[in-house]
Tab-separated table of C-alpha atoms in Angstrom:
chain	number	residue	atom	x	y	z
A	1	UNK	CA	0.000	0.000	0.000
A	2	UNK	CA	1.090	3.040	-0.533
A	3	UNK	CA	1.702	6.807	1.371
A	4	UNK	CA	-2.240	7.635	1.183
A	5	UNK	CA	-3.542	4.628	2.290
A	6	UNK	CA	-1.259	4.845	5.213
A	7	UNK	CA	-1.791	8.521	6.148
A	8	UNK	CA	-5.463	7.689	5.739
A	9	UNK	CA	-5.036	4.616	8.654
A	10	UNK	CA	-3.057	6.925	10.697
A	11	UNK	CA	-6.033	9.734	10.242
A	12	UNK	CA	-8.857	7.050	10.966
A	13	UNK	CA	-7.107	5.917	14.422
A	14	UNK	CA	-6.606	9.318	15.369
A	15	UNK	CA	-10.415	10.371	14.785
A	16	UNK	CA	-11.245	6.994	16.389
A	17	UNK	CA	-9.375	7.985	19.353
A	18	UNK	CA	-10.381	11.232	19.657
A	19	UNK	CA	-14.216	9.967	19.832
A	20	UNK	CA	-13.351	7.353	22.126
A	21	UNK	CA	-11.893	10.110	24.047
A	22	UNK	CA	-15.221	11.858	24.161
A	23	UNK	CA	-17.497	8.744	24.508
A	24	UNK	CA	-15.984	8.913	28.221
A	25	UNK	CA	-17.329	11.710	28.990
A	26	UNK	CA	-20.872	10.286	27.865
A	27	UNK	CA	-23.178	9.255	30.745
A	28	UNK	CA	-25.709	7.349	28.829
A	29	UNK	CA	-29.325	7.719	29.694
A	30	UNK	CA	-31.395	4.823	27.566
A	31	UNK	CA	-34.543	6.334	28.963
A	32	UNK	CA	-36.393	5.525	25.975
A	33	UNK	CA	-36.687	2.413	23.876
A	34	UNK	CA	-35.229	4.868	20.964
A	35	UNK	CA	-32.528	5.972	23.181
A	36	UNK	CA	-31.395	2.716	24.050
A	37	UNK	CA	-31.755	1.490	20.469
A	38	UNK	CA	-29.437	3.983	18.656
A	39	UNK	CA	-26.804	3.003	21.638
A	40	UNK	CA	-27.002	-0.177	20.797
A	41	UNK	CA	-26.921	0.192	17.039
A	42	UNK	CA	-23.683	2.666	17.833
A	43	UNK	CA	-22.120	-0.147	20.097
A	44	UNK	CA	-22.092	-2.810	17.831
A	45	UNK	CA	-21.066	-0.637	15.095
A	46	UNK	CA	-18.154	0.883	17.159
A	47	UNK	CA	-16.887	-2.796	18.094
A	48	UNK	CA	-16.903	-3.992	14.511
A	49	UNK	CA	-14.909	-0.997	13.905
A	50	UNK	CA	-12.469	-1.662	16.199
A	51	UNK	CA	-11.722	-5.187	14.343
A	52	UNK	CA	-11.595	-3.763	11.117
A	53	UNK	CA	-8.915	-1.645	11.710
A	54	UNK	CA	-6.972	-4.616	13.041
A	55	UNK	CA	-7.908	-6.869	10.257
A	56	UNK	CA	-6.470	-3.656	7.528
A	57	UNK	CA	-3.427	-3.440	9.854
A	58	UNK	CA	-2.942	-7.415	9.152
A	59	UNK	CA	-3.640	-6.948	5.273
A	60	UNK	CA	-6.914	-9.080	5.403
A	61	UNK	CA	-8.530	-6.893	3.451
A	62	UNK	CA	-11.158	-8.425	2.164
A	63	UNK	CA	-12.539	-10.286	5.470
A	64	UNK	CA	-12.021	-6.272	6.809
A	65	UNK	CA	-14.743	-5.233	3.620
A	66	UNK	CA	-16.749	-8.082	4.042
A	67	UNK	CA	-16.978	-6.939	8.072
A	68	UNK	CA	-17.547	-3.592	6.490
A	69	UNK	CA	-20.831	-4.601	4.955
A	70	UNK	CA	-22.551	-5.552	8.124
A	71	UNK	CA	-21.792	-2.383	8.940
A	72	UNK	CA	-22.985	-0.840	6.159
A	73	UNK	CA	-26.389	-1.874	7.212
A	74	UNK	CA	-25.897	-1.086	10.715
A	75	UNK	CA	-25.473	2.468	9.939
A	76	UNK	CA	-28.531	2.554	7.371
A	77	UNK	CA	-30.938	0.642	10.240
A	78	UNK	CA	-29.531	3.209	13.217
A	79	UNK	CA	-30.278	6.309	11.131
A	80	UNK	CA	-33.470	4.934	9.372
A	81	UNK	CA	-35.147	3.974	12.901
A	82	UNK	CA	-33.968	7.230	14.527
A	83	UNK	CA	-35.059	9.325	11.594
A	84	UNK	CA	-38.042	7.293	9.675
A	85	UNK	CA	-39.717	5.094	12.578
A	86	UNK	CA	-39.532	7.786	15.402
A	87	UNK	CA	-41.157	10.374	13.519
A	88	UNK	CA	-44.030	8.009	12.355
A	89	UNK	CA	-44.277	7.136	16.460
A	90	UNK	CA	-44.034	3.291	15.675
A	91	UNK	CA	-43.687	0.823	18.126
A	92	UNK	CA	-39.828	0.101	18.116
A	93	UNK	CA	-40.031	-3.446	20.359
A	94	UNK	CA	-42.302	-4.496	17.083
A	95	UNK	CA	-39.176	-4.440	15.411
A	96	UNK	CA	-36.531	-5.836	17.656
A	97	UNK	CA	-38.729	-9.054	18.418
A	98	UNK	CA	-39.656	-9.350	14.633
A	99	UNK	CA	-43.250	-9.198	14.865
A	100	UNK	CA	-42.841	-6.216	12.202
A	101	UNK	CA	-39.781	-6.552	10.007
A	102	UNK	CA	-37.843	-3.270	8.849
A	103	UNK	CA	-38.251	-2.599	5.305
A	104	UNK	CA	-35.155	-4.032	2.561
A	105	UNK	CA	-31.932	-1.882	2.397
A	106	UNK	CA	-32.816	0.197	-0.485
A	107	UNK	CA	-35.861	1.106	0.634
A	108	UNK	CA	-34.489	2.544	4.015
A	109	UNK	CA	-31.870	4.249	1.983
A	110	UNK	CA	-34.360	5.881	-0.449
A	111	UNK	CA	-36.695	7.170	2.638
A	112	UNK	CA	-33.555	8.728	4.139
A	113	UNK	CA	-32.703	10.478	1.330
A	114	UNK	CA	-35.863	12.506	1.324
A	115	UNK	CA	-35.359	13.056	5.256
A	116	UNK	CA	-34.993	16.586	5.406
A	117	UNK	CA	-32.217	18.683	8.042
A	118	UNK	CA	-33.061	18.132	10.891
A	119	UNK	CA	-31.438	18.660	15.183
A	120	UNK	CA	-28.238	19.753	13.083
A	121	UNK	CA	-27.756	16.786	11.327
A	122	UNK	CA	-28.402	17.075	7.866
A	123	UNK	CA	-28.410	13.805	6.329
A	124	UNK	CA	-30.921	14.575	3.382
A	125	UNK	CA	-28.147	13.973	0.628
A	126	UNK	CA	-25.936	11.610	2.062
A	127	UNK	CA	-27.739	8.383	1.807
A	128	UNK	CA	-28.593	8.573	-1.712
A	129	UNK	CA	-25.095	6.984	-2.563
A	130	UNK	CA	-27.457	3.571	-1.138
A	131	UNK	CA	-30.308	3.672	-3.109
A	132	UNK	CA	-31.682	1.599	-5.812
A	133	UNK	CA	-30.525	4.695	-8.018
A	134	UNK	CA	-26.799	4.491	-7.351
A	135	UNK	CA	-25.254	1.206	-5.541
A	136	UNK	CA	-21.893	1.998	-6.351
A	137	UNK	CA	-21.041	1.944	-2.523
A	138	UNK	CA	-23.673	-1.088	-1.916
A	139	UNK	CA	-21.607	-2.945	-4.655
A	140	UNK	CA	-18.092	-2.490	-3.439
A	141	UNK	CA	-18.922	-4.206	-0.149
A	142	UNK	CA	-21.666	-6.829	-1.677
A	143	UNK	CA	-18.848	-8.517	-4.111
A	144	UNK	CA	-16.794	-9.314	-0.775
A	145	UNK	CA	-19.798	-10.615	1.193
A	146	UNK	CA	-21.137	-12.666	-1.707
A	147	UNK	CA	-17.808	-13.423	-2.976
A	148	UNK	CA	-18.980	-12.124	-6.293
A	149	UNK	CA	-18.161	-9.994	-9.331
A	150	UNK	CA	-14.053	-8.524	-9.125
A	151	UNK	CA	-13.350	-9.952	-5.966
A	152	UNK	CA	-14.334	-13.683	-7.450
A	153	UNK	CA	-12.728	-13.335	-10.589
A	154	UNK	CA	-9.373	-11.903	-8.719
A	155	UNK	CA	-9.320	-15.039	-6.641
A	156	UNK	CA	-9.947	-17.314	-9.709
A	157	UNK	CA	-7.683	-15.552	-12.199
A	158	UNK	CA	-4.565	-15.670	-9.163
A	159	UNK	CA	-1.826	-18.199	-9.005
A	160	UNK	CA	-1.123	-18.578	-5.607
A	161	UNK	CA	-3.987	-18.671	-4.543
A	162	UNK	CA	-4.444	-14.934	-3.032
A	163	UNK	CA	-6.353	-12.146	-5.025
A	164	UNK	CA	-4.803	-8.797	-5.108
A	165	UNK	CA	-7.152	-6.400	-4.338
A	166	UNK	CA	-7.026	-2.941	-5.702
A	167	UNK	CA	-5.507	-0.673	-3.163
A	168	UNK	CA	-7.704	2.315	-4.449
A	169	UNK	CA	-10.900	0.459	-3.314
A	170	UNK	CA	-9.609	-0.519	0.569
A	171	UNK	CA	-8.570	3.153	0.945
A	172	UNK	CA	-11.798	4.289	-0.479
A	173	UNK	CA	-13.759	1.601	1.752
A	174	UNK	CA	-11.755	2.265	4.693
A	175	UNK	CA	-12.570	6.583	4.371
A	176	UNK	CA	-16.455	5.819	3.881
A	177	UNK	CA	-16.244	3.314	7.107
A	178	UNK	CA	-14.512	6.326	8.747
A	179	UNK	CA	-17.268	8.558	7.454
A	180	UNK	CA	-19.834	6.402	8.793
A	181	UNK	CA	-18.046	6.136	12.170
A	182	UNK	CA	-18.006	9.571	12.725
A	183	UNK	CA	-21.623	10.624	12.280
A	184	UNK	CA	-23.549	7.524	13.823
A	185	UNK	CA	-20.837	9.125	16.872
A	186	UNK	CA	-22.270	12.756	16.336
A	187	UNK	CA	-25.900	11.351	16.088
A	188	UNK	CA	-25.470	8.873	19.346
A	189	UNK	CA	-23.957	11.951	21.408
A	190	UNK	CA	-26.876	14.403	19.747
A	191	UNK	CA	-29.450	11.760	20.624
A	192	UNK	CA	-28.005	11.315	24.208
A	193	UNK	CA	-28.464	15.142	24.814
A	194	UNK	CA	-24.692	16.048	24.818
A	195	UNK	CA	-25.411	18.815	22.580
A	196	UNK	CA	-22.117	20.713	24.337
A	197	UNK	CA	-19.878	17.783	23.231
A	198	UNK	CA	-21.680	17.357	19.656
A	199	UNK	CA	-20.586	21.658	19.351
A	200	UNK	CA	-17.552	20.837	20.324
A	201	UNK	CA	-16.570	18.414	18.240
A	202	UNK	CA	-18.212	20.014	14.979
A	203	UNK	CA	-16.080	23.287	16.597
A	204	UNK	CA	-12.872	20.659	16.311
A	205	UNK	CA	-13.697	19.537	12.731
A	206	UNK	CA	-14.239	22.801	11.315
């Protein structure tokens, strides 16, 4: 790999540090089945982040994309339920015990690209890169976890046995995995009431 991709690992454990940093300074209040929802969505997403870092630092990059697509939907669930579902007042423990399943992928993605600014967070653009419309980013993670398309064909077409993966597409993975990191952080601290620790850390960014 090369200087960027490096300088853009170094960046992404800084900024992980830096909200881990924070996060102790968060006294979480899950007085709400919402509340307690998007904490949970953030936890599990924050502890699959932690192990793809490691697996990038090993070079197993494509177990480290296929991880990435789990997360992928984790992000798209935490935002659709805190943005789609509790505005429409819906019973969230529907969901979590099944009785009511949560609509497919696209679908989530295409309602939250309508979802208009909102608390500070304006997320009315940024989810249309998930939509039935454009699945560029969708793709680049599905071809791992289906062991599909590229990623297939570079295993099959290799010699020894191990598929060289372009280096352009685990930087690019590993900067929208950052991405995602940092604003299901900025929407778990916003949702938890720390408005003083979401200014500051816009304050820090800007």
């Amino acid at each position: 790999m090369d200087i960027s991709f490096h300088a853009s690992l170094g960046r992404t454990k800084l900024k992980k540090r830096e909200i881990e940093i924070s996060l102790e300074k968060v006294e979480i209040c899950n007085d709400t089945d919402f509340k307690k929802l998007n904490t949970t969505y953030f936890s599990i997403f924050h502890r699959h982040f932690s192990v793809f870092i490691k697996l990038i630092e090993d070079d197993c990059f494509d177990s480290a994309i296929s991880l990435g697509r789990t997360m992928l939907e984790i992000y798209v669930k935490s935002f659709y339920v805190e943005f789609v579902l509790k505005e429409k007042n819906k019973n969230i423990i529907d969901y979590i015990e099944m009785r009511v399943k949560l609509p497919q992928f696209h679908i989530m993605a295409d309602e939250l690209s309508k979802v208009k600014h909102k608390n500070g967070i304006g997320i009315e653009d940024h989810f249309i890169q998930f939509t039935q419309k454009d699945l560029s980013t969708y793709s680049k993670f599905s071809d791992f976890t289906h062991c599909s398309g590229e990623y297939l064909k570079g295993y099959f077409d290799s010699v020894n046995g191990i598929c060289k993966i372009d280096p352009n597409t685990v930087l690019e993975v590993l900067e929208i995995l950052n991405g995602m990191f940092e604003l299901m952080f900025k929407t778990f601290i916003f949702v938890q009431g720390r408005k003083d620790l979401f200014i500051g850390f816009m304050d820090k960014k800007n």
